[in-house]
Short mmCIF file of C-alpha atoms in Angstrom, two decimals:
data_model
loop_
_atom_site.label_atom_id
_atom_site.label_comp_id
_atom_site.label_asym_id
_atom_site.label_seq_id
_atom_site.Cartn_x
_atom_site.Cartn_y
_atom_site.Cartn_z
CA MET M 17 12.11 86.55 7.29
CA LEU M 18 13.36 84.41 10.13
CA ALA M 19 9.79 83.65 11.16
CA GLN M 20 8.93 82.71 7.58
CA ALA M 21 11.98 80.47 7.34
CA GLU M 22 11.03 78.75 10.61
CA ALA M 23 7.44 78.28 9.40
CA ALA M 24 8.67 76.87 6.09
CA HIS M 25 11.04 74.57 7.98
CA ARG M 26 8.23 73.34 10.27
CA THR M 27 5.99 72.75 7.23
CA ALA M 28 8.76 70.89 5.42
CA MET M 29 9.46 68.78 8.52
CA ALA M 30 5.76 67.95 8.92
CA GLN M 31 5.55 66.98 5.26
CA ALA M 32 8.71 64.89 5.55
CA GLU M 33 7.37 63.12 8.66
CA ALA M 34 4.04 62.46 6.92
CA ALA M 35 5.85 61.11 3.86
CA HIS M 36 8.03 58.96 6.12
CA ARG M 37 4.97 57.53 7.93
CA THR M 38 3.30 56.81 4.60
CA ALA M 39 6.45 55.14 3.30
CA LEU M 40 6.64 52.99 6.46
CA GLU M 41 2.98 51.98 6.08
CA VAL M 42 3.51 51.06 2.44
CA ALA M 43 6.66 49.12 3.31
CA GLU M 44 4.85 47.27 6.11
CA LYS M 45 1.94 46.37 3.80
CA THR M 46 4.37 45.23 1.12
CA HIS M 47 6.28 43.18 3.68
CA ARG M 48 3.06 41.57 4.99
CA GLY M 49 2.00 40.82 1.43
CA ALA M 50 5.34 39.22 0.65
CA LEU M 51 5.15 37.12 3.81
CA GLU M 52 1.64 36.00 2.87
CA VAL M 53 2.81 35.00 -0.61
CA LEU M 54 5.67 33.02 0.94
CA ARG M 55 3.31 31.38 3.42
CA ARG M 56 0.97 30.30 0.63
CA GLN M 57 3.86 29.02 -1.48
CA ASN M 58 5.21 27.07 1.50
CA GLN M 59 1.77 25.64 2.20
CA ALA M 60 1.34 24.61 -1.44
CA GLU M 61 4.79 23.00 -1.50
CA THR M 62 4.07 21.10 1.72
CA GLU M 63 0.79 19.83 0.29
CA ARG M 64 2.51 18.80 -2.95
CA ARG M 65 5.11 16.82 -0.98
CA ARG M 66 2.38 15.17 1.09
CA ARG M 67 0.48 14.18 -2.05
CA GLU M 68 3.64 12.76 -3.59
CA GLU M 69 4.39 10.81 -0.41
CA ARG M 70 0.84 9.42 -0.24
CA HIS M 71 1.01 8.46 -3.90
CA ALA M 72 4.34 6.71 -3.34
CA ARG M 73 2.87 4.81 -0.38
CA TYR M 74 -0.20 3.83 -2.42
CA MET M 75 2.09 2.53 -5.14
CA GLY M 76 4.20 0.77 -2.52
CA ILE M 77 1.36 -1.34 -1.19
CA GLN M 78 0.02 -2.04 -4.67
CA ASN M 79 3.47 -3.18 -5.83
CA ALA M 80 3.91 -5.33 -2.72
CA LEU M 81 0.50 -6.95 -3.26
CA SER M 82 1.38 -7.59 -6.91
CA GLU M 83 4.65 -9.17 -5.86
CA MET M 84 2.84 -11.42 -3.39
CA ARG M 85 0.21 -12.36 -5.97
CA GLU M 86 2.92 -13.34 -8.43
CA ALA M 87 4.58 -15.47 -5.73
CA VAL M 88 1.28 -17.15 -4.84
CA PHE M 89 0.55 -18.02 -8.46
CA ALA M 90 4.14 -18.99 -9.38
CA GLU M 91 4.88 -22.47 -10.63
CA PRO M 92 6.47 -24.09 -8.78
CA TYR M 93 5.09 -22.62 -5.56
CA ASP M 94 7.94 -21.28 -3.43
CA PRO M 95 6.86 -20.78 0.20
CA GLN M 96 9.96 -18.68 0.95
CA ALA M 97 9.18 -16.28 -1.92
CA VAL M 98 5.59 -15.98 -0.68
CA ARG M 99 6.80 -15.24 2.88
CA GLU M 100 9.22 -12.57 1.62
CA ALA M 101 6.50 -10.97 -0.49
CA GLY M 102 4.17 -11.09 2.50
CA SER M 103 6.78 -9.25 4.57
CA HIS M 104 6.89 -6.54 1.89
CA VAL M 105 3.10 -6.24 2.01
CA HIS M 106 3.21 -5.94 5.79
CA ARG M 107 5.86 -3.19 5.71
CA ALA M 108 4.09 -1.34 2.89
CA GLU M 109 0.80 -1.37 4.82
CA HIS M 110 2.48 0.13 7.88
CA ALA M 111 4.18 2.81 5.76
CA LEU M 112 0.87 3.65 4.12
CA ALA M 113 -0.93 3.93 7.46
CA MET M 114 1.14 6.98 8.36
CA HIS M 115 0.10 8.88 5.24
CA ALA M 116 -3.33 7.65 4.15
CA SER M 117 -6.84 8.55 5.16
CA ARG M 118 -8.62 6.35 7.69
CA ARG M 119 -10.66 4.72 4.94
CA VAL M 120 -7.66 3.78 2.78
CA SER M 121 -5.61 2.79 5.81
CA SER M 122 -8.41 0.55 7.08
CA LEU M 123 -8.87 -1.10 3.68
CA ALA M 124 -5.11 -1.64 3.36
CA ARG M 125 -5.02 -3.19 6.82
CA GLY M 126 -7.89 -5.50 5.86
CA VAL M 127 -6.39 -6.69 2.59
CA THR M 128 -3.02 -7.16 4.30
CA TYR M 129 -4.56 -9.23 7.08
CA VAL M 130 -6.37 -11.46 4.60
CA ALA M 131 -3.34 -11.80 2.31
CA LEU M 132 -1.00 -12.64 5.15
CA ARG M 133 -3.22 -15.51 6.28
CA ILE M 134 -1.54 -17.42 3.47
CA ILE M 135 1.78 -17.29 5.31
CA TRP M 136 0.86 -16.44 8.91
CA PRO M 137 -2.13 -18.58 9.81
CA ARG M 138 -3.87 -18.10 13.13
CA SER M 139 -3.46 -21.75 13.98
CA ALA M 140 -2.16 -24.92 12.39
CA ARG M 141 -5.74 -25.83 11.39
CA SER M 142 -6.15 -22.66 9.30
CA THR M 143 -3.01 -23.09 7.20
CA ILE M 144 -3.68 -22.34 3.54
CA SER M 145 -1.93 -24.92 1.45
CA ALA M 146 0.08 -24.18 -1.65
CA ALA M 147 -2.63 -25.85 -3.71
CA HIS M 148 -5.36 -23.64 -2.22
CA ALA M 149 -3.39 -20.36 -2.09
CA PRO M 150 -4.24 -19.20 -5.66
CA ARG M 151 -7.94 -19.86 -5.14
CA TYR M 152 -7.85 -18.16 -1.74
CA TRP M 153 -6.13 -15.15 -3.34
CA ALA M 154 -8.72 -14.94 -6.11
CA GLU M 155 -11.71 -15.32 -3.80
CA GLU M 156 -10.59 -13.50 -0.65
CA VAL M 157 -7.74 -11.11 -1.41
CA ALA M 158 -8.59 -9.88 -4.92
CA PRO M 159 -12.00 -8.38 -4.00
CA LEU M 160 -10.49 -6.49 -1.07
CA ARG M 161 -7.65 -5.29 -3.26
CA ARG M 162 -10.15 -3.95 -5.82
CA GLU M 163 -11.94 -2.11 -3.01
CA LEU M 164 -8.62 -0.62 -1.91
CA ASP M 165 -7.87 0.39 -5.52
CA GLU M 166 -11.21 2.17 -5.77
CA ALA M 167 -10.69 4.01 -2.48
CA VAL M 168 -7.22 5.15 -3.55
CA ARG M 169 -8.56 6.25 -6.95
CA ASP M 170 -11.35 8.20 -5.23
CA GLU M 171 -8.85 9.95 -2.98
CA LEU M 172 -6.50 10.82 -5.81
CA GLU M 173 -9.39 12.21 -7.86
CA ALA M 174 -10.61 14.23 -4.86
CA GLU M 175 -7.09 15.62 -4.36
CA ALA M 176 -6.86 16.56 -8.04
CA GLU M 177 -10.25 18.28 -7.86
CA ALA M 178 -9.28 20.13 -4.69
CA GLU M 179 -6.08 21.26 -6.37
CA LYS M 180 -8.11 22.75 -9.23
CA HIS M 181 -10.29 24.67 -6.76
CA PRO M 182 -8.14 25.56 -3.74
CA PRO M 183 -9.93 27.07 -0.74
CA ASP M 184 -9.65 30.84 -0.36
CA THR M 185 -7.45 31.50 2.67
CA SER M 186 -7.50 35.27 2.47
#
């Protein structure tokens, strides 16, 4: 009887150890799965915040360019208002550069450079007068701004499409 009891005890202990190992394996898999879910959620949240920041920067430069355009076309022409608006464009372009693609950043830099020639000429001979500023804006700045708009629209559409079809990271 003692031998049978010892054998039953050994069998019960082996079964308990096997069940314990299985439980640990299941717990580890569950834990890894939960960590993976958290990692993916964190990654998605980070991407969402980046998209929102890029969008805010896109809107920032567009709003600054609109403000400068309004100042350029205002009657009467106020050079101080144009300079202030130009400063906003300059700051918005730099803020965008940290968040945008190379293409959008390059286009923003180009439109900013051309727009700021109204207030920061390279030399006294290249000063754009108040009388010529609206025409200069229409002929030089507006086409570059449309190109920037298209590039931003393309990027936002590409982001939206990528969001619909996220890459499989498993």
